[in-house]
Amino acid sequence: MTLGILVVDDEPDIEDLFRQRFRAELRTGQLALHFASSAEQALESLASGLQPEAVLVLSDINMPGMSGLDLLERLRSELPAVPVVMVTAYGDIENRQRALEIGATDLITKPVDFAALKTLVNSVIARKSAA
């Protein structure tokens, strides 16, 4: 089973970073990474049907246009079963609390601790495999 992850971030180098850090998982077919540079683009991608479908969304909070928190609200109403992990350069209590109240699965700060992120991804894979 391949786990589809949609990474939503306006930073141009994020795709290369994630592909490098998840190189082994991509090679074995355990993961498929999809990327969107805005919340609006993420919604379009999800509506058009990503393959393999996104079973986890990692979204930056602070982006131009629609924020990651606004995206989270939309995803909670449109795709309530898809876990959403918010990523932010700002570990402030207000963003963390709001994200969790809206329904974020978790919140991680930049720079991303990829060892911790891989643990989180593996727990999602285990839950999906058991379902």
mmCIF file of N, CA and C in Angstrom:
data_model
loop_
_atom_site.group_PDB
_atom_site.id
_atom_site.type_symbol
_atom_site.label_atom_id
_atom_site.label_comp_id
_atom_site.label_asym_id
_atom_site.label_seq_id
_atom_site.Cartn_x
_atom_site.Cartn_y
_atom_site.Cartn_z
ATOM 1 N N MET A 1 0.835 -1.187 0.000
ATOM 2 C CA MET A 1 0.000 0.000 0.000
ATOM 3 C C MET A 1 0.878 1.248 0.000
ATOM 4 N N THR A 2 0.551 2.155 -0.882
ATOM 5 C CA THR A 2 1.286 3.415 -0.959
ATOM 6 C C THR A 2 0.484 4.496 -0.250
ATOM 7 N N LEU A 3 1.149 5.199 0.643
ATOM 8 C CA LEU A 3 0.524 6.291 1.381
ATOM 9 C C LEU A 3 0.757 7.587 0.627
ATOM 10 N N GLY A 4 -0.319 8.259 0.231
ATOM 11 C CA GLY A 4 -0.212 9.545 -0.446
ATOM 12 C C GLY A 4 -0.184 10.675 0.566
ATOM 13 N N ILE A 5 0.805 11.530 0.447
ATOM 14 C CA ILE A 5 0.931 12.689 1.331
ATOM 15 C C ILE A 5 0.908 13.945 0.475
ATOM 16 N N LEU A 6 0.039 14.870 0.831
ATOM 17 C CA LEU A 6 -0.013 16.168 0.168
ATOM 18 C C LEU A 6 0.679 17.185 1.062
ATOM 19 N N VAL A 7 1.763 17.778 0.552
ATOM 20 C CA VAL A 7 2.520 18.792 1.285
ATOM 21 C C VAL A 7 2.138 20.150 0.708
ATOM 22 N N VAL A 8 1.631 21.034 1.572
ATOM 23 C CA VAL A 8 1.174 22.350 1.144
ATOM 24 C C VAL A 8 2.084 23.403 1.781
ATOM 25 N N ASP A 9 2.887 24.070 0.952
ATOM 26 C CA ASP A 9 3.832 25.052 1.474
ATOM 27 C C ASP A 9 4.253 25.968 0.331
ATOM 28 N N ASP A 10 4.349 27.259 0.604
ATOM 29 C CA ASP A 10 4.705 28.213 -0.441
ATOM 30 C C ASP A 10 6.214 28.368 -0.624
ATOM 31 N N GLU A 11 7.026 27.706 0.194
ATOM 32 C CA GLU A 11 8.476 27.795 0.037
ATOM 33 C C GLU A 11 8.907 26.946 -1.160
ATOM 34 N N PRO A 12 9.646 27.529 -2.100
ATOM 35 C CA PRO A 12 9.983 26.816 -3.336
ATOM 36 C C PRO A 12 10.887 25.597 -3.140
ATOM 37 N N ASP A 13 11.706 25.556 -2.084
ATOM 38 C CA ASP A 13 12.642 24.441 -1.907
ATOM 39 C C ASP A 13 12.061 23.280 -1.108
ATOM 40 N N ILE A 14 10.808 23.372 -0.696
ATOM 41 C CA ILE A 14 10.222 22.347 0.170
ATOM 42 C C ILE A 14 10.098 21.003 -0.553
ATOM 43 N N GLU A 15 9.792 21.020 -1.841
ATOM 44 C CA GLU A 15 9.647 19.767 -2.580
ATOM 45 C C GLU A 15 10.963 18.984 -2.608
ATOM 46 N N ASP A 16 12.057 19.657 -2.929
ATOM 47 C CA ASP A 16 13.359 18.986 -2.960
ATOM 48 C C ASP A 16 13.726 18.439 -1.587
ATOM 49 N N LEU A 17 13.470 19.218 -0.541
ATOM 50 C CA LEU A 17 13.787 18.794 0.819
ATOM 51 C C LEU A 17 13.020 17.528 1.199
ATOM 52 N N PHE A 18 11.716 17.501 0.944
ATOM 53 C CA PHE A 18 10.902 16.336 1.293
ATOM 54 C C PHE A 18 11.285 15.116 0.455
ATOM 55 N N ARG A 19 11.565 15.326 -0.834
ATOM 56 C CA ARG A 19 11.973 14.198 -1.684
ATOM 57 C C ARG A 19 13.307 13.611 -1.210
ATOM 58 N N GLN A 20 14.195 14.470 -0.751
ATOM 59 C CA GLN A 20 15.482 14.007 -0.249
ATOM 60 C C GLN A 20 15.301 13.242 1.062
ATOM 61 N N ARG A 21 14.524 13.778 1.988
ATOM 62 C CA ARG A 21 14.363 13.172 3.309
ATOM 63 C C ARG A 21 13.547 11.882 3.282
ATOM 64 N N PHE A 22 12.675 11.733 2.293
ATOM 65 C CA PHE A 22 11.845 10.525 2.173
ATOM 66 C C PHE A 22 12.279 9.670 0.973
ATOM 67 N N ARG A 23 13.534 9.807 0.578
ATOM 68 C CA ARG A 23 14.061 9.109 -0.593
ATOM 69 C C ARG A 23 13.826 7.594 -0.531
ATOM 70 N N ALA A 24 14.153 6.963 0.585
ATOM 71 C CA ALA A 24 14.005 5.505 0.705
ATOM 72 C C ALA A 24 12.540 5.087 0.608
ATOM 73 N N GLU A 25 11.659 5.828 1.274
ATOM 74 C CA GLU A 25 10.230 5.500 1.252
ATOM 75 C C GLU A 25 9.625 5.696 -0.136
ATOM 76 N N LEU A 26 10.122 6.668 -0.873
ATOM 77 C CA LEU A 26 9.655 6.904 -2.242
ATOM 78 C C LEU A 26 10.132 5.783 -3.168
ATOM 79 N N ARG A 27 11.388 5.365 -2.996
ATOM 80 C CA ARG A 27 11.945 4.299 -3.826
ATOM 81 C C ARG A 27 11.218 2.977 -3.640
ATOM 82 N N THR A 28 10.847 2.659 -2.401
ATOM 83 C CA THR A 28 10.179 1.380 -2.126
ATOM 84 C C THR A 28 8.688 1.420 -2.428
ATOM 85 N N GLY A 29 8.168 2.596 -2.752
ATOM 86 C CA GLY A 29 6.742 2.715 -3.042
ATOM 87 C C GLY A 29 5.873 2.828 -1.812
ATOM 88 N N GLN A 30 6.495 2.997 -0.662
ATOM 89 C CA GLN A 30 5.742 3.145 0.585
ATOM 90 C C GLN A 30 5.004 4.488 0.608
ATOM 91 N N LEU A 31 5.621 5.512 0.018
ATOM 92 C CA LEU A 31 5.050 6.860 -0.002
ATOM 93 C C LEU A 31 4.969 7.397 -1.420
ATOM 94 N N ALA A 32 3.982 8.250 -1.636
ATOM 95 C CA ALA A 32 3.899 9.091 -2.829
ATOM 96 C C ALA A 32 3.688 10.505 -2.320
ATOM 97 N N LEU A 33 4.518 11.424 -2.749
ATOM 98 C CA LEU A 33 4.400 12.805 -2.306
ATOM 99 C C LEU A 33 3.753 13.648 -3.389
ATOM 100 N N HIS A 34 2.794 14.456 -2.981
ATOM 101 C CA HIS A 34 2.155 15.440 -3.848
ATOM 102 C C HIS A 34 2.455 16.802 -3.235
ATOM 103 N N PHE A 35 2.565 17.824 -4.061
ATOM 104 C CA PHE A 35 2.913 19.151 -3.558
ATOM 105 C C PHE A 35 1.958 20.205 -4.100
ATOM 106 N N ALA A 36 1.651 21.169 -3.247
ATOM 107 C CA ALA A 36 0.851 22.331 -3.630
ATOM 108 C C ALA A 36 1.525 23.546 -3.009
ATOM 109 N N SER A 37 1.616 24.628 -3.778
ATOM 110 C CA SER A 37 2.296 25.824 -3.269
ATOM 111 C C SER A 37 1.334 26.816 -2.618
ATOM 112 N N SER A 38 0.054 26.451 -2.555
ATOM 113 C CA SER A 38 -0.931 27.304 -1.891
ATOM 114 C C SER A 38 -2.103 26.441 -1.416
ATOM 115 N N ALA A 39 -2.873 26.983 -0.499
ATOM 116 C CA ALA A 39 -4.058 26.270 -0.012
ATOM 117 C C ALA A 39 -5.063 26.093 -1.143
ATOM 118 N N GLU A 40 -5.186 27.110 -1.979
ATOM 119 C CA GLU A 40 -6.117 27.023 -3.105
ATOM 120 C C GLU A 40 -5.719 25.899 -4.061
ATOM 121 N N GLN A 41 -4.424 25.809 -4.359
ATOM 122 C CA GLN A 41 -3.931 24.746 -5.240
ATOM 123 C C GLN A 41 -4.143 23.375 -4.590
ATOM 124 N N ALA A 42 -3.984 23.287 -3.280
ATOM 125 C CA ALA A 42 -4.211 22.019 -2.576
ATOM 126 C C ALA A 42 -5.659 21.580 -2.717
ATOM 127 N N LEU A 43 -6.590 22.509 -2.557
ATOM 128 C CA LEU A 43 -8.013 22.168 -2.692
ATOM 129 C C LEU A 43 -8.330 21.701 -4.112
ATOM 130 N N GLU A 44 -7.744 22.372 -5.108
ATOM 131 C CA GLU A 44 -7.945 21.961 -6.507
ATOM 132 C C GLU A 44 -7.398 20.554 -6.740
ATOM 133 N N SER A 45 -6.211 20.281 -6.224
ATOM 134 C CA SER A 45 -5.592 18.964 -6.388
ATOM 135 C C SER A 45 -6.429 17.874 -5.726
ATOM 136 N N LEU A 46 -6.911 18.149 -4.535
ATOM 137 C CA LEU A 46 -7.732 17.164 -3.826
ATOM 138 C C LEU A 46 -9.053 16.924 -4.561
ATOM 139 N N ALA A 47 -9.625 17.991 -5.107
ATOM 140 C CA ALA A 47 -10.898 17.857 -5.823
ATOM 141 C C ALA A 47 -10.730 17.078 -7.123
ATOM 142 N N SER A 48 -9.555 17.209 -7.758
ATOM 143 C CA SER A 48 -9.344 16.519 -9.028
ATOM 144 C C SER A 48 -8.951 15.058 -8.840
ATOM 145 N N GLY A 49 -8.662 14.666 -7.610
ATOM 146 C CA GLY A 49 -8.378 13.265 -7.325
ATOM 147 C C GLY A 49 -6.928 12.880 -7.485
ATOM 148 N N LEU A 50 -6.137 13.084 -6.472
ATOM 149 C CA LEU A 50 -4.735 12.688 -6.486
ATOM 150 C C LEU A 50 -4.619 11.165 -6.489
ATOM 151 N N GLN A 51 -3.617 10.650 -7.191
ATOM 152 C CA GLN A 51 -3.368 9.207 -7.194
ATOM 153 C C GLN A 51 -1.925 8.940 -6.807
ATOM 154 N N PRO A 52 -1.635 8.151 -5.804
ATOM 155 C CA PRO A 52 -2.638 7.611 -4.894
ATOM 156 C C PRO A 52 -3.238 8.752 -4.081
ATOM 157 N N GLU A 53 -4.453 8.533 -3.638
ATOM 158 C CA GLU A 53 -5.153 9.605 -2.942
ATOM 159 C C GLU A 53 -4.408 10.025 -1.686
ATOM 160 N N ALA A 54 -4.568 11.282 -1.335
ATOM 161 C CA ALA A 54 -3.902 11.807 -0.145
ATOM 162 C C ALA A 54 -4.593 11.266 1.094
ATOM 163 N N VAL A 55 -3.824 10.591 1.921
ATOM 164 C CA VAL A 55 -4.373 10.103 3.183
ATOM 165 C C VAL A 55 -3.756 10.858 4.356
ATOM 166 N N LEU A 56 -2.915 11.839 4.034
ATOM 167 C CA LEU A 56 -2.329 12.709 5.043
ATOM 168 C C LEU A 56 -2.000 14.029 4.365
ATOM 169 N N VAL A 57 -2.332 15.132 5.035
ATOM 170 C CA VAL A 57 -2.003 16.461 4.518
ATOM 171 C C VAL A 57 -1.077 17.127 5.525
ATOM 172 N N LEU A 58 0.045 17.652 5.036
ATOM 173 C CA LEU A 58 0.976 18.457 5.829
ATOM 174 C C LEU A 58 0.888 19.865 5.280
ATOM 175 N N SER A 59 0.435 20.805 6.095
ATOM 176 C CA SER A 59 0.229 22.161 5.582
ATOM 177 C C SER A 59 0.911 23.209 6.445
ATOM 178 N N ASP A 60 1.599 24.112 5.770
ATOM 179 C CA ASP A 60 2.144 25.289 6.425
ATOM 180 C C ASP A 60 0.966 26.144 6.901
ATOM 181 N N ILE A 61 1.153 26.869 7.976
ATOM 182 C CA ILE A 61 0.081 27.742 8.466
ATOM 183 C C ILE A 61 0.103 29.077 7.735
ATOM 184 N N ASN A 62 1.275 29.703 7.658
ATOM 185 C CA ASN A 62 1.382 31.048 7.100
ATOM 186 C C ASN A 62 1.741 31.006 5.624
ATOM 187 N N MET A 63 0.726 31.282 4.783
ATOM 188 C CA MET A 63 0.917 31.323 3.334
ATOM 189 C C MET A 63 0.139 32.511 2.791
ATOM 190 N N PRO A 64 0.579 33.055 1.637
ATOM 191 C CA PRO A 64 -0.189 34.127 1.015
ATOM 192 C C PRO A 64 -1.561 33.611 0.587
ATOM 193 N N GLY A 65 -2.536 34.492 0.546
ATOM 194 C CA GLY A 65 -3.894 34.067 0.181
ATOM 195 C C GLY A 65 -4.534 33.336 1.356
ATOM 196 N N MET A 66 -5.101 32.184 1.068
ATOM 197 C CA MET A 66 -5.750 31.386 2.100
ATOM 198 C C MET A 66 -4.684 30.797 3.034
ATOM 199 N N SER A 67 -4.854 30.980 4.330
ATOM 200 C CA SER A 67 -3.879 30.448 5.285
ATOM 201 C C SER A 67 -4.064 28.947 5.467
ATOM 202 N N GLY A 68 -3.077 28.323 6.073
ATOM 203 C CA GLY A 68 -3.179 26.913 6.379
ATOM 204 C C GLY A 68 -4.314 26.604 7.347
ATOM 205 N N LEU A 69 -4.596 27.532 8.257
ATOM 206 C CA LEU A 69 -5.712 27.320 9.193
ATOM 207 C C LEU A 69 -7.051 27.373 8.463
ATOM 208 N N ASP A 70 -7.155 28.265 7.468
ATOM 209 C CA ASP A 70 -8.372 28.305 6.652
ATOM 210 C C ASP A 70 -8.518 27.014 5.845
ATOM 211 N N LEU A 71 -7.403 26.530 5.313
ATOM 212 C CA LEU A 71 -7.413 25.261 4.596
ATOM 213 C C LEU A 71 -7.854 24.135 5.522
ATOM 214 N N LEU A 72 -7.331 24.116 6.725
ATOM 215 C CA LEU A 72 -7.709 23.099 7.703
ATOM 216 C C LEU A 72 -9.214 23.103 7.947
ATOM 217 N N GLU A 73 -9.800 24.285 8.104
ATOM 218 C CA GLU A 73 -11.259 24.371 8.308
ATOM 219 C C GLU A 73 -12.011 23.758 7.130
ATOM 220 N N ARG A 74 -11.575 24.064 5.920
ATOM 221 C CA ARG A 74 -12.233 23.502 4.731
ATOM 222 C C ARG A 74 -12.084 21.987 4.683
ATOM 223 N N LEU A 75 -10.879 21.498 4.982
ATOM 224 C CA LEU A 75 -10.645 20.057 4.951
ATOM 225 C C LEU A 75 -11.453 19.323 6.019
ATOM 226 N N ARG A 76 -11.615 19.947 7.170
ATOM 227 C CA ARG A 76 -12.407 19.299 8.227
ATOM 228 C C ARG A 76 -13.861 19.148 7.803
ATOM 229 N N SER A 77 -14.381 20.107 7.013
ATOM 230 C CA SER A 77 -15.768 19.994 6.569
ATOM 231 C C SER A 77 -15.901 19.116 5.324
ATOM 232 N N GLU A 78 -14.890 19.115 4.442
ATOM 233 C CA GLU A 78 -14.997 18.383 3.188
ATOM 234 C C GLU A 78 -14.379 16.988 3.231
ATOM 235 N N LEU A 79 -13.323 16.814 3.998
ATOM 236 C CA LEU A 79 -12.621 15.521 4.091
ATOM 237 C C LEU A 79 -12.284 15.230 5.557
ATOM 238 N N PRO A 80 -13.293 15.023 6.370
ATOM 239 C CA PRO A 80 -13.051 14.906 7.813
ATOM 240 C C PRO A 80 -12.170 13.724 8.229
ATOM 241 N N ALA A 81 -12.074 12.695 7.413
ATOM 242 C CA ALA A 81 -11.292 11.515 7.791
ATOM 243 C C ALA A 81 -9.799 11.656 7.486
ATOM 244 N N VAL A 82 -9.417 12.666 6.699
ATOM 245 C CA VAL A 82 -8.013 12.834 6.321
ATOM 246 C C VAL A 82 -7.265 13.579 7.427
ATOM 247 N N PRO A 83 -6.226 12.939 8.002
ATOM 248 C CA PRO A 83 -5.450 13.629 9.032
ATOM 249 C C PRO A 83 -4.696 14.820 8.434
ATOM 250 N N VAL A 84 -4.662 15.908 9.186
ATOM 251 C CA VAL A 84 -3.962 17.120 8.740
ATOM 252 C C VAL A 84 -2.984 17.531 9.836
ATOM 253 N N VAL A 85 -1.713 17.618 9.461
ATOM 254 C CA VAL A 85 -0.671 18.070 10.375
ATOM 255 C C VAL A 85 -0.254 19.455 9.923
ATOM 256 N N MET A 86 -0.316 20.405 10.827
ATOM 257 C CA MET A 86 0.055 21.777 10.513
ATOM 258 C C MET A 86 1.546 21.977 10.788
ATOM 259 N N VAL A 87 2.202 22.702 9.877
ATOM 260 C CA VAL A 87 3.629 22.983 9.987
ATOM 261 C C VAL A 87 3.787 24.496 10.053
ATOM 262 N N THR A 88 4.550 24.972 11.033
ATOM 263 C CA THR A 88 4.710 26.411 11.160
ATOM 264 C C THR A 88 6.109 26.776 11.626
ATOM 265 N N ALA A 89 6.556 27.939 11.197
ATOM 266 C CA ALA A 89 7.836 28.464 11.670
ATOM 267 C C ALA A 89 7.634 29.150 13.016
ATOM 268 N N TYR A 90 6.390 29.312 13.385
ATOM 269 C CA TYR A 90 6.072 30.011 14.621
ATOM 270 C C TYR A 90 5.387 29.031 15.570
ATOM 271 N N GLY A 91 6.044 28.718 16.672
ATOM 272 C CA GLY A 91 5.485 27.753 17.610
ATOM 273 C C GLY A 91 4.614 28.408 18.661
ATOM 274 N N ASP A 92 3.953 29.501 18.300
ATOM 275 C CA ASP A 92 3.194 30.224 19.316
ATOM 276 C C ASP A 92 1.961 29.439 19.762
ATOM 277 N N ILE A 93 1.587 29.670 20.987
ATOM 278 C CA ILE A 93 0.481 28.953 21.627
ATOM 279 C C ILE A 93 -0.840 29.204 20.902
ATOM 280 N N GLU A 94 -1.061 30.436 20.427
ATOM 281 C CA GLU A 94 -2.331 30.774 19.779
ATOM 282 C C GLU A 94 -2.567 29.938 18.517
ATOM 283 N N ASN A 95 -1.545 29.852 17.641
ATOM 284 C CA ASN A 95 -1.692 29.041 16.426
ATOM 285 C C ASN A 95 -1.882 27.571 16.769
ATOM 286 N N ARG A 96 -1.119 27.069 17.733
ATOM 287 C CA ARG A 96 -1.221 25.674 18.138
ATOM 288 C C ARG A 96 -2.632 25.380 18.647
ATOM 289 N N GLN A 97 -3.129 26.233 19.523
ATOM 290 C CA GLN A 97 -4.455 26.018 20.099
ATOM 291 C C GLN A 97 -5.542 26.091 19.027
ATOM 292 N N ARG A 98 -5.466 27.076 18.156
ATOM 293 C CA ARG A 98 -6.474 27.221 17.109
ATOM 294 C C ARG A 98 -6.448 26.024 16.166
ATOM 295 N N ALA A 99 -5.250 25.572 15.774
ATOM 296 C CA ALA A 99 -5.129 24.427 14.873
ATOM 297 C C ALA A 99 -5.743 23.181 15.510
ATOM 298 N N LEU A 100 -5.461 22.951 16.767
ATOM 299 C CA LEU A 100 -6.006 21.763 17.436
ATOM 300 C C LEU A 100 -7.523 21.877 17.628
ATOM 301 N N GLU A 101 -8.014 23.086 17.904
ATOM 302 C CA GLU A 101 -9.460 23.287 18.050
ATOM 303 C C GLU A 101 -10.189 23.025 16.733
ATOM 304 N N ILE A 102 -9.597 23.429 15.632
ATOM 305 C CA ILE A 102 -10.216 23.240 14.319
ATOM 306 C C ILE A 102 -10.191 21.766 13.922
ATOM 307 N N GLY A 103 -9.200 21.030 14.429
ATOM 308 C CA GLY A 103 -9.164 19.601 14.122
ATOM 309 C C GLY A 103 -7.861 19.083 13.555
ATOM 310 N N ALA A 104 -6.755 19.817 13.749
ATOM 311 C CA ALA A 104 -5.459 19.313 13.294
ATOM 312 C C ALA A 104 -5.094 18.064 14.084
ATOM 313 N N THR A 105 -4.487 17.113 13.398
ATOM 314 C CA THR A 105 -4.010 15.907 14.046
ATOM 315 C C THR A 105 -2.831 16.231 14.948
ATOM 316 N N ASP A 106 -1.989 17.134 14.481
ATOM 317 C CA ASP A 106 -0.797 17.525 15.233
ATOM 318 C C ASP A 106 -0.283 18.831 14.657
ATOM 319 N N LEU A 107 0.692 19.426 15.324
ATOM 320 C CA LEU A 107 1.316 20.653 14.852
ATOM 321 C C LEU A 107 2.811 20.512 15.069
ATOM 322 N N ILE A 108 3.597 20.703 14.011
ATOM 323 C CA ILE A 108 5.045 20.632 14.137
ATOM 324 C C ILE A 108 5.649 21.951 13.698
ATOM 325 N N THR A 109 6.836 22.242 14.221
ATOM 326 C CA THR A 109 7.474 23.522 13.911
ATOM 327 C C THR A 109 8.649 23.321 12.960
ATOM 328 N N LYS A 110 8.938 24.396 12.228
ATOM 329 C CA LYS A 110 10.098 24.430 11.344
ATOM 330 C C LYS A 110 11.298 24.885 12.163
ATOM 331 N N PRO A 111 12.486 24.430 11.888
ATOM 332 C CA PRO A 111 12.775 23.422 10.885
ATOM 333 C C PRO A 111 12.173 22.075 11.288
ATOM 334 N N VAL A 112 11.674 21.360 10.288
ATOM 335 C CA VAL A 112 10.985 20.099 10.530
ATOM 336 C C VAL A 112 11.970 19.050 11.046
ATOM 337 N N ASP A 113 11.583 18.395 12.131
ATOM 338 C CA ASP A 113 12.331 17.250 12.650
ATOM 339 C C ASP A 113 11.853 16.037 11.846
ATOM 340 N N PHE A 114 12.615 15.656 10.832
ATOM 341 C CA PHE A 114 12.168 14.600 9.926
ATOM 342 C C PHE A 114 12.100 13.234 10.597
ATOM 343 N N ALA A 115 12.900 13.001 11.638
ATOM 344 C CA ALA A 115 12.795 11.730 12.367
ATOM 345 C C ALA A 115 11.429 11.649 13.042
ATOM 346 N N ALA A 116 11.003 12.737 13.679
ATOM 347 C CA ALA A 116 9.686 12.766 14.327
ATOM 348 C C ALA A 116 8.574 12.696 13.282
ATOM 349 N N LEU A 117 8.754 13.366 12.154
ATOM 350 C CA LEU A 117 7.750 13.337 11.098
ATOM 351 C C LEU A 117 7.611 11.927 10.530
ATOM 352 N N LYS A 118 8.722 11.225 10.339
ATOM 353 C CA LYS A 118 8.664 9.851 9.842
ATOM 354 C C LYS A 118 7.927 8.947 10.828
ATOM 355 N N THR A 119 8.121 9.169 12.114
ATOM 356 C CA THR A 119 7.395 8.394 13.126
ATOM 357 C C THR A 119 5.899 8.644 12.989
ATOM 358 N N LEU A 120 5.525 9.890 12.805
ATOM 359 C CA LEU A 120 4.124 10.248 12.627
ATOM 360 C C LEU A 120 3.559 9.608 11.349
ATOM 361 N N VAL A 121 4.299 9.691 10.262
ATOM 362 C CA VAL A 121 3.867 9.101 8.994
ATOM 363 C C VAL A 121 3.710 7.589 9.142
ATOM 364 N N ASN A 122 4.665 6.948 9.806
ATOM 365 C CA ASN A 122 4.582 5.500 10.011
ATOM 366 C C ASN A 122 3.371 5.110 10.847
ATOM 367 N N SER A 123 2.981 5.949 11.805
ATOM 368 C CA SER A 123 1.780 5.637 12.598
ATOM 369 C C SER A 123 0.524 5.742 11.727
ATOM 370 N N VAL A 124 0.506 6.674 10.784
ATOM 371 C CA VAL A 124 -0.629 6.788 9.856
ATOM 372 C C VAL A 124 -0.662 5.568 8.948
ATOM 373 N N ILE A 125 0.500 5.137 8.458
ATOM 374 C CA ILE A 125 0.572 3.940 7.608
ATOM 375 C C ILE A 125 0.049 2.730 8.375
ATOM 376 N N ALA A 126 0.457 2.599 9.621
ATOM 377 C CA ALA A 126 0.015 1.456 10.428
ATOM 378 C C ALA A 126 -1.502 1.483 10.635
ATOM 379 N N ARG A 127 -2.053 2.655 10.902
ATOM 380 C CA ARG A 127 -3.521 2.768 11.090
ATOM 381 C C ARG A 127 -4.260 2.433 9.798
ATOM 382 N N LYS A 128 -3.751 2.918 8.653
ATOM 383 C CA LYS A 128 -4.403 2.654 7.375
ATOM 384 C C LYS A 128 -4.305 1.172 7.013
ATOM 385 N N SER A 129 -3.166 0.551 7.303
ATOM 386 C CA SER A 129 -2.989 -0.869 7.002
ATOM 387 C C SER A 129 -3.915 -1.736 7.863
ATOM 388 N N ALA A 130 -4.149 -1.305 9.088
ATOM 389 C CA ALA A 130 -5.010 -2.062 9.998
ATOM 390 C C ALA A 130 -6.488 -1.908 9.666
ATOM 391 N N ALA A 131 -6.828 -0.834 8.956
ATOM 392 C CA ALA A 131 -8.247 -0.552 8.645
ATOM 393 C C ALA A 131 -8.778 -1.447 7.550
#
